[in-house]
Coordinates of N, CA and C and ligand atoms in Angstrom, one line a residue:
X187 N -34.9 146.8 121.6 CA -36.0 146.1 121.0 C -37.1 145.8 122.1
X188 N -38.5 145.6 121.7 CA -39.2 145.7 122.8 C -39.4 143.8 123.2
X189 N -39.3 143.9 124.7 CA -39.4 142.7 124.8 C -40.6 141.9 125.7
X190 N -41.9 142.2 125.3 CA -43.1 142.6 125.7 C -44.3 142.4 124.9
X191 N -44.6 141.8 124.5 CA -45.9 142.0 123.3 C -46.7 143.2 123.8
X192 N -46.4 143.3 122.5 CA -47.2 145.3 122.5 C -48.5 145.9 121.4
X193 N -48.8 147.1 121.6 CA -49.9 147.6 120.6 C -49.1 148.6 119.9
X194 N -50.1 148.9 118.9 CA -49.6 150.2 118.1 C -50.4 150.5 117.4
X195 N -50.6 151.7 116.7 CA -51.9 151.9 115.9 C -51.1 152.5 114.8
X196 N -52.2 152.2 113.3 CA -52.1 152.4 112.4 C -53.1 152.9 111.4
X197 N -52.6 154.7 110.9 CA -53.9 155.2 111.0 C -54.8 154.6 109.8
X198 N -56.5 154.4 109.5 CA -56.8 154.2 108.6 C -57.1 155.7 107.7
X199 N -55.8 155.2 107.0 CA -55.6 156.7 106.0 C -54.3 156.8 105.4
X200 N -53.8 158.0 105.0 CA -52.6 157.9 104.8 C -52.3 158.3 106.4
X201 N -50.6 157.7 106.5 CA -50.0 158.4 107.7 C -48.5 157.6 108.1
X202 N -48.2 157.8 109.5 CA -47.2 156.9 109.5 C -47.8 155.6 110.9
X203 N -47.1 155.0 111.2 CA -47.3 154.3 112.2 C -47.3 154.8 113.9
X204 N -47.6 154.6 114.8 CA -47.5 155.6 116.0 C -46.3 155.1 116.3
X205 N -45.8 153.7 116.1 CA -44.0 153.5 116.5 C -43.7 152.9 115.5
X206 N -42.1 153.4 115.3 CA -41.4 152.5 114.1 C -40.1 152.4 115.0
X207 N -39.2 151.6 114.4 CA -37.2 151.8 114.5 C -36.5 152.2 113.3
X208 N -37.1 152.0 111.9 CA -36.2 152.2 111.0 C -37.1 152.3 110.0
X209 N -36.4 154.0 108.9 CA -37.3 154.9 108.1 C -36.5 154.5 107.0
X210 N -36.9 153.5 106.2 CA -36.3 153.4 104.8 C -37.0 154.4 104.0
X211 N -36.0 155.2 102.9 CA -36.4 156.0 102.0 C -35.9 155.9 100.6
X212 N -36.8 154.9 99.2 CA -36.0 154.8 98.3 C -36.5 155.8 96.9
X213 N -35.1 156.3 96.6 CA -35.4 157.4 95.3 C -34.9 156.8 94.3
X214 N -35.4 157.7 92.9 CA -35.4 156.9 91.6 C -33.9 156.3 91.5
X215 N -32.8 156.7 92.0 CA -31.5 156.3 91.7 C -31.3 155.0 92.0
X216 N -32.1 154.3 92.8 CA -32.1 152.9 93.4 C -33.1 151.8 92.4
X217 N -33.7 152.3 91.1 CA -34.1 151.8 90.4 C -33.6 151.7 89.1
X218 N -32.1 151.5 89.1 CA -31.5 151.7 87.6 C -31.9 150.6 87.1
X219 N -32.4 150.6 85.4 CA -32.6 149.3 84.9 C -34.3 148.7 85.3
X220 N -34.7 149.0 86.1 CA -35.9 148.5 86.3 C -37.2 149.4 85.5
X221 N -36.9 150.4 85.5 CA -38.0 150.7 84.2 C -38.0 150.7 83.1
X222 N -38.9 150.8 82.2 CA -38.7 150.3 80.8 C -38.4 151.2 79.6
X223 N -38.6 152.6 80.0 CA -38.3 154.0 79.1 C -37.0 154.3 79.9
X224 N -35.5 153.9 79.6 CA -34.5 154.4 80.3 C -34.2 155.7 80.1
X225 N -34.8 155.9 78.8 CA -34.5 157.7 78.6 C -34.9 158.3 79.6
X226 N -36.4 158.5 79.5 CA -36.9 159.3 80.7 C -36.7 159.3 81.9
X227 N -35.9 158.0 82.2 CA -35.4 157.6 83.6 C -34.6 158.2 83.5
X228 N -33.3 158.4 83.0 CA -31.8 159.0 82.8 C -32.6 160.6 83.0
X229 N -33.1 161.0 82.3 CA -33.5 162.0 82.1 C -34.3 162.9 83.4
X230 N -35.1 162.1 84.0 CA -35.3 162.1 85.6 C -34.7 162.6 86.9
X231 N -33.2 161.5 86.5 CA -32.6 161.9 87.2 C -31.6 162.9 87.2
X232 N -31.2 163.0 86.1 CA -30.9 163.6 86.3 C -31.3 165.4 86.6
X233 N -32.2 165.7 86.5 CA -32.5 166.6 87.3 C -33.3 166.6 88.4
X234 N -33.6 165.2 89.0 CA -34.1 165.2 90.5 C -33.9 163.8 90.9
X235 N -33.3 163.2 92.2 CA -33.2 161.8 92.6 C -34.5 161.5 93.5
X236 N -35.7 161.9 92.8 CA -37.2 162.0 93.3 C -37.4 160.7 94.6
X237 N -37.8 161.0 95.3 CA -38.3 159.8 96.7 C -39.5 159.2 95.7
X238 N -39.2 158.0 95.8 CA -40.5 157.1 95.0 C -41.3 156.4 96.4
X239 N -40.6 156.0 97.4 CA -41.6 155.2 98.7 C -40.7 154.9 100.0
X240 N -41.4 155.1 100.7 CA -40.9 155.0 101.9 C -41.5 153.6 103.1
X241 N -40.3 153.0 103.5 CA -40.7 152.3 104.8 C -40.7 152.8 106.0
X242 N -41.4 152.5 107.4 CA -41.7 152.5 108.3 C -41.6 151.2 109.4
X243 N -40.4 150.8 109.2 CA -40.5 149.4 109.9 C -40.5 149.3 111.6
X244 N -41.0 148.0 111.8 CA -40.8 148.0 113.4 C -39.9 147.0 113.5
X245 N -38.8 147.0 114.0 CA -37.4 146.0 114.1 C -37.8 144.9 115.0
X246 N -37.3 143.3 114.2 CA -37.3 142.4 115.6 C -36.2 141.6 115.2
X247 N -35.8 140.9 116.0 CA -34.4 139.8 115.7 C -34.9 139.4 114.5
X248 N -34.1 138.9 113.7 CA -33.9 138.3 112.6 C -34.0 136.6 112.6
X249 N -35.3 136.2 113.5 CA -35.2 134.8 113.9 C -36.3 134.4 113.4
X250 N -36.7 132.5 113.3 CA -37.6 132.0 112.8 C -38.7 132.3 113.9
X251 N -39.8 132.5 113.2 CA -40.7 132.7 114.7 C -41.2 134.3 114.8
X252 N -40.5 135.4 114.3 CA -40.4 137.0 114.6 C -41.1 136.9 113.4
X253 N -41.8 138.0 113.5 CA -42.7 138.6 112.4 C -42.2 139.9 112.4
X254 N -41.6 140.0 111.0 CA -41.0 141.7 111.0 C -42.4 142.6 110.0
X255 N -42.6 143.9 110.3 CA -43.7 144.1 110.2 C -43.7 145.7 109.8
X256 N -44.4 146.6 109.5 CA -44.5 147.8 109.2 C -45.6 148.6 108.3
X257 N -45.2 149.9 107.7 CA -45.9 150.1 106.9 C -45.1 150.8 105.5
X258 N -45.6 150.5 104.8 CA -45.1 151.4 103.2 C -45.7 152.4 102.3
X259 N -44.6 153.4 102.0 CA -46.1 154.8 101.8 C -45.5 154.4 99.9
X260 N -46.0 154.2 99.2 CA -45.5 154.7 97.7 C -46.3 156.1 97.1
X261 N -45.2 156.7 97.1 CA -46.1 158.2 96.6 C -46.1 158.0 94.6
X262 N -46.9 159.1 94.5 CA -47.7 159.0 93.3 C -46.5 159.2 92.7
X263 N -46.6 159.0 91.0 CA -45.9 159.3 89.9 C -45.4 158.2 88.8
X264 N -45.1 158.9 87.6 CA -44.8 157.7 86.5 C -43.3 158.4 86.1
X265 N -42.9 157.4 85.7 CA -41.4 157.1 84.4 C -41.7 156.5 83.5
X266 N -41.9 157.3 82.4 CA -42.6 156.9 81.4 C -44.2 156.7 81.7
X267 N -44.5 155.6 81.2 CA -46.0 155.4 81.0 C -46.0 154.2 82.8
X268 N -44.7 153.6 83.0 CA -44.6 153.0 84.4 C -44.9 153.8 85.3
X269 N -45.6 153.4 86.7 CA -46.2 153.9 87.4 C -44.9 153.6 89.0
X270 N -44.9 154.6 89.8 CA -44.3 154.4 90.5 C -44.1 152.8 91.7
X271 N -43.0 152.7 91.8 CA -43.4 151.0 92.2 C -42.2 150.8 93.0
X272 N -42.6 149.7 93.8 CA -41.6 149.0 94.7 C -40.1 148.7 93.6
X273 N -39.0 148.4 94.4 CA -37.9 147.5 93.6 C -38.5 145.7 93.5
X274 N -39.1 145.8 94.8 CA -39.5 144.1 94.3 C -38.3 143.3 94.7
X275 N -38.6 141.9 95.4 CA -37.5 141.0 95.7 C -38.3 139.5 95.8
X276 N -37.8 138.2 95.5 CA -37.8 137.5 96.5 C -37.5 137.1 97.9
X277 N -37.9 136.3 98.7 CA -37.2 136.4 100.2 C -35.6 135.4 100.1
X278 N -35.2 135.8 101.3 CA -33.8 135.0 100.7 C -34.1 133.3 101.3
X279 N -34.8 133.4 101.8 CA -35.6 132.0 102.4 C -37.0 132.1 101.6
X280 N -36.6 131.4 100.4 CA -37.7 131.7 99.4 C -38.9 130.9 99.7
X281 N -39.1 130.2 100.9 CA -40.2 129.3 101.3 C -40.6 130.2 102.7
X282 N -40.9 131.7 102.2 CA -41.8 132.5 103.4 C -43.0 133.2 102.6
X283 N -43.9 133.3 103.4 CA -44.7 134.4 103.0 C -44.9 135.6 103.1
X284 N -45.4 136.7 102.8 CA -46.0 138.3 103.6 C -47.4 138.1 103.1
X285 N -47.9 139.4 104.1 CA -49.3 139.4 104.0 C -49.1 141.1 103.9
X286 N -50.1 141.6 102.9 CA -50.0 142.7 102.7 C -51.4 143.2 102.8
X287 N -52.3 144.2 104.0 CA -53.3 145.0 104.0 C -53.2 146.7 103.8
X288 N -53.9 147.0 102.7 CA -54.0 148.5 101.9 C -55.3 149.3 103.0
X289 N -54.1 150.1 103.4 CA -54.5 151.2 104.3 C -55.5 152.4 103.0
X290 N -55.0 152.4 102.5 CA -55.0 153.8 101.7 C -54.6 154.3 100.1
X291 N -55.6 154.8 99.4 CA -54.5 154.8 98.6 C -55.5 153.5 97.3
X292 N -54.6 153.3 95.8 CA -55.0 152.3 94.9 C -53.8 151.6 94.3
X293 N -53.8 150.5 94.0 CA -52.4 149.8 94.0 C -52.6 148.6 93.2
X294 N -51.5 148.1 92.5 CA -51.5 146.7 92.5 C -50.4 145.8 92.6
X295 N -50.1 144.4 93.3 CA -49.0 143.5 93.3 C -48.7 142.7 92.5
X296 N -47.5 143.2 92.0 CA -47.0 142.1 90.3 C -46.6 140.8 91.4
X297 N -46.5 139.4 90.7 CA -46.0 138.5 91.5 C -45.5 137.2 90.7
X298 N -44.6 136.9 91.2 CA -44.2 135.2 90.2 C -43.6 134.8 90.8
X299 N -43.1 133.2 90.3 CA -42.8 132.2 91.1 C -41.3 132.2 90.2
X300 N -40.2 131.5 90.6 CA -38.9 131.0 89.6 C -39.2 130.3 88.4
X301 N -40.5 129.7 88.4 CA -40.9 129.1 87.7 C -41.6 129.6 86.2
X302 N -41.9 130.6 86.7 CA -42.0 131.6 85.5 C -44.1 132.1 85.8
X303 N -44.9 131.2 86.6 CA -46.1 131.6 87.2 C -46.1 132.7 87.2
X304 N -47.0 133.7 87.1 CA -47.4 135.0 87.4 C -48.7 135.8 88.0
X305 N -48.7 136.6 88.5 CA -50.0 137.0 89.5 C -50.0 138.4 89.5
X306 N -50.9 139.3 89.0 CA -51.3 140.8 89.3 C -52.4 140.9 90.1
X307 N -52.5 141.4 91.7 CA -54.0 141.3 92.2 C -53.6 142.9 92.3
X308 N -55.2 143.3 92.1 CA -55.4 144.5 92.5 C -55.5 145.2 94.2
X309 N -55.1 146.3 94.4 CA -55.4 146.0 95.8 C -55.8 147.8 96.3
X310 N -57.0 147.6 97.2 CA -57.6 148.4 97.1 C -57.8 148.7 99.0
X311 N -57.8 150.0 99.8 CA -58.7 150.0 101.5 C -59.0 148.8 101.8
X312 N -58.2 148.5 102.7 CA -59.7 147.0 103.4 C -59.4 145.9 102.8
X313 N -58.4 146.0 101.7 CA -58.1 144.7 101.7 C -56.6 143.8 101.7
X314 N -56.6 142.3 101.7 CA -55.7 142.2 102.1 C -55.1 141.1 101.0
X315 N -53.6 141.5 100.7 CA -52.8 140.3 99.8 C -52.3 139.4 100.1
X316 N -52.7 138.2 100.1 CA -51.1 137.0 100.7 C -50.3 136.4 99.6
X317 N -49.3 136.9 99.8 CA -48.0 136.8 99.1 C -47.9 135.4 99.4
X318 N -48.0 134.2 98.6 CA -47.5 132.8 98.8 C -46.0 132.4 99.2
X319 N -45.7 132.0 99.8 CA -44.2 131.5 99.8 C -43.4 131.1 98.5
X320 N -42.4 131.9 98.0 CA -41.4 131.4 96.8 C -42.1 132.5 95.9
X321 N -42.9 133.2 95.9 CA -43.2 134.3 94.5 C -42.9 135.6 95.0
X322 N -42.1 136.0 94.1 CA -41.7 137.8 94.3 C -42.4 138.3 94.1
X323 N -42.2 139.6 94.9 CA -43.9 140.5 94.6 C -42.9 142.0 94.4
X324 N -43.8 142.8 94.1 CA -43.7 144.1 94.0 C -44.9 144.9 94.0
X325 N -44.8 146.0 94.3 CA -46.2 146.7 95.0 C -46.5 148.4 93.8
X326 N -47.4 148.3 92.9 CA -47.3 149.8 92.1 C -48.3 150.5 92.4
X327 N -48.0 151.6 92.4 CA -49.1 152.5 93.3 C -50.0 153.1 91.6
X328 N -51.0 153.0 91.6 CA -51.5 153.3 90.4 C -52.6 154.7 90.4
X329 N -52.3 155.3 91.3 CA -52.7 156.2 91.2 C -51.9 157.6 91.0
X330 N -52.3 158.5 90.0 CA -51.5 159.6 90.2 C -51.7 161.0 91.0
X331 N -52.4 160.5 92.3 CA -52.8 161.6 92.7 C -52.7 161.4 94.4
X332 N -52.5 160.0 94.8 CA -52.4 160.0 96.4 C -51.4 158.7 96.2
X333 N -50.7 159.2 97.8 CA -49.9 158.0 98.6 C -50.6 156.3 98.6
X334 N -49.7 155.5 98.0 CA -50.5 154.0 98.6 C -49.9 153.5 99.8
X335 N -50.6 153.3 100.6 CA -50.3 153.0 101.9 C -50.8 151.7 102.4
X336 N -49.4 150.6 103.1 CA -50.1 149.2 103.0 C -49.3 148.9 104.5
X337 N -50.2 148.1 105.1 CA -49.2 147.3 105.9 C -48.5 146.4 105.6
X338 N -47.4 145.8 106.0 CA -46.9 144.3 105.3 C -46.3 143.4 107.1
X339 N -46.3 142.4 106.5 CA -46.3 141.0 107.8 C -45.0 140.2 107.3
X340 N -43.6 139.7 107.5 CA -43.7 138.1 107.0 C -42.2 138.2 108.0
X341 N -42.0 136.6 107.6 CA -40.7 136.1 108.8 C -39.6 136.9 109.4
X342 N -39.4 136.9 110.1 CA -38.0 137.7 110.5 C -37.1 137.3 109.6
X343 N -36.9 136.5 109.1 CA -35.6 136.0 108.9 C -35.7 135.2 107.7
X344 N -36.5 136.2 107.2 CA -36.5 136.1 105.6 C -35.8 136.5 104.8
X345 N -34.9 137.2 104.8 CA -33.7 138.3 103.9 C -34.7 138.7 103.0
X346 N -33.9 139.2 102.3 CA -34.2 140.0 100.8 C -33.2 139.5 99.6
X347 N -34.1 139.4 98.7 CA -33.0 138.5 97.8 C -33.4 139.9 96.6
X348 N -32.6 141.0 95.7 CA -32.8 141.8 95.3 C -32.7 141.3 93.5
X349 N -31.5 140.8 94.1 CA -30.6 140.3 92.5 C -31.4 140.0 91.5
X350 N -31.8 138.9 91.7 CA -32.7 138.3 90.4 C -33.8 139.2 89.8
X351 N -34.1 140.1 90.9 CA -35.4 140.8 89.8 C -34.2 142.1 89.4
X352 N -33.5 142.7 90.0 CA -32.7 143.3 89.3 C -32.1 143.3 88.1
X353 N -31.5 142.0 87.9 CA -31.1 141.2 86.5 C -32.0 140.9 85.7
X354 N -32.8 140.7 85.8 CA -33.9 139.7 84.9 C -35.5 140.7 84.7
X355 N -36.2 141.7 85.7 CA -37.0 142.4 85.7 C -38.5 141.2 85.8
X356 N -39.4 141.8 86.6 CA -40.8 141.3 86.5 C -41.0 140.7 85.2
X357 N -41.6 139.5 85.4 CA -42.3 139.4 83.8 C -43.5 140.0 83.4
X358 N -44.1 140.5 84.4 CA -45.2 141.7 83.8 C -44.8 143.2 84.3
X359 N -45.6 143.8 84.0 CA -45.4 145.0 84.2 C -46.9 146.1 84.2
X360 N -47.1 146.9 85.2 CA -48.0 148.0 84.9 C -48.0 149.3 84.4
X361 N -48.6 149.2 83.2 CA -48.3 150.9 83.0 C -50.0 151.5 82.4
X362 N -49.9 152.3 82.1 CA -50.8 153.5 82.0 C -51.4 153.2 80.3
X363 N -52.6 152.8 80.2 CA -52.5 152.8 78.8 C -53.9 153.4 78.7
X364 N -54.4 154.8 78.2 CA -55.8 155.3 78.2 C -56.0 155.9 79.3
X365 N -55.3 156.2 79.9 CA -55.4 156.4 81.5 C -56.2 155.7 82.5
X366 N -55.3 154.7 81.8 CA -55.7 153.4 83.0 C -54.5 152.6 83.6
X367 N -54.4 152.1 84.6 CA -53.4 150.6 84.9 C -53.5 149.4 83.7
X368 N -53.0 149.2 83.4 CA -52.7 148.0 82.4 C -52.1 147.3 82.4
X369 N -51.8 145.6 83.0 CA -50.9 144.6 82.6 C -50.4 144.6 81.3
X370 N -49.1 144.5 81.1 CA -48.7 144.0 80.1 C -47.5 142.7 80.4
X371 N -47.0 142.2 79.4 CA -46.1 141.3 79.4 C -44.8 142.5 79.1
X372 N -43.5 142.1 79.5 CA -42.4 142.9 80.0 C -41.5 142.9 78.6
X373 N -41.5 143.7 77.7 CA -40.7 143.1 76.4 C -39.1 143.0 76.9
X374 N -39.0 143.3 77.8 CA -37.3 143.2 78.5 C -37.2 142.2 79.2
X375 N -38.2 141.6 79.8 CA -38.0 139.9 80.6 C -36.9 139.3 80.0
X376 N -35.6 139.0 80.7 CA -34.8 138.2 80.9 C -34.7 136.5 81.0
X377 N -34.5 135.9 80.4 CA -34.1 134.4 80.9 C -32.8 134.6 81.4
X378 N -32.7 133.6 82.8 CA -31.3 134.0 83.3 C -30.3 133.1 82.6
Ligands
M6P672 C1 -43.0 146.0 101.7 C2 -42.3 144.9 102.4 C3 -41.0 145.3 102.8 C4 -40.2 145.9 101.7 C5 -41.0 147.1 101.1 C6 -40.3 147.8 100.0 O1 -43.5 147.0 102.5 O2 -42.2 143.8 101.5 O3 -40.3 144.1 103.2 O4 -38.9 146.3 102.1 O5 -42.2 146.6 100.7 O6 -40.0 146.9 98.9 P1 -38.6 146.6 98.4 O7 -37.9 146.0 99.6 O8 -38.8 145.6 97.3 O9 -37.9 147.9 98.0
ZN673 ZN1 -41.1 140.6 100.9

């Protein structure tokens, strides 16, 4: 790990980062349950375990104070009328933030608090999201024709808390209606 404050460049465009440590790669098989037409999901996969988005991370200790950091490519495509999209977590230190700036690409961040609050901001080049401390986010790439490409920022030593949106699913959701992005309310939302 580098122990130096350093530079790195990050192209404006699609691309990858000029340094990373670790290449997360997640396919539709890692999204059981999280979309809302399971048919076509089942259906999906089984004839392809399609790459939905990819990380680019730059590794730092896992400590208060580290800023773990990278970039994320979500490539195009739907399941069903749902648009390709993060799995979505809270942090496991649910009083951290991230900051998310869109390299590339058209997108938007579903987000809520335990409390049941909710937030869709659109996110477009050049601009940037701040994820508040305690609200889960997830990131949908809403275009079906290019890579969404974002940087992201937040604590080292924030974990990932996966479960709960696992279980329970976003209370909103984006999908395609007229060939557009469209909020809707999640007819599968969970009370835990
Ligand atoms: C963003 C960041 C990462 C996260 C990635 C993929 O780039 O929030 O921390 O890992 O999205 O999202 P997820 O972990 O929900 O699959
Ligand atoms: Zn996060």
């Amino acid at each position: 790990m580098r122990e130096k404050p350093f530079a790195y460049s990050l192209p404006l465009g699609a691309g990858k980062p000029s340094v990373w440590d670790n290449h997360i790669m997640r396919r539709l098989s890692s999204m059981k349950g999280q979309y809302l037409d399971q048919m076509v999901y089942e259906t999906m996969l089984s004839s392809e375990d399609t790459l939905l988005y990819e990380v680019y991370e730059i590794k730092r200790p896992e400590a208060a104070g580290e800023l773990l950091q990278g970039i994320s490519i979500i490539h195009p495509g739907k399941v069903g009328d749902e648009y390709f999209m993060t799995k979505g977590h809270f942090h496991q230190v649910l009083d951290t933030g991230e900051v998310y700036y869109c390299l590339s690409g058209q997108g938007m961040i579903v987000m809520e608090t335990p409390e049941g609050e909710a937030e869709v901001l659109e996110f477009r080049p050049g601009q940037v999201v701040y994820v508040l401390p305690r609200w889960a986010h997830r990131t949908v790439n809403t275009s079906l024709a290019d890579d969404l490409v974002f940087y992201f920022a937040y604590p080292a030593n924030a974990g990932h808390d996966y479960g709960t949106i696992e279980q329970k699913g976003f209370r909103k959701l984006v999908v395609e209606r007229d060939g557009r992005p469209t909020v809707i309310d999640n007819p599968r939302w969970k009370q835990a």
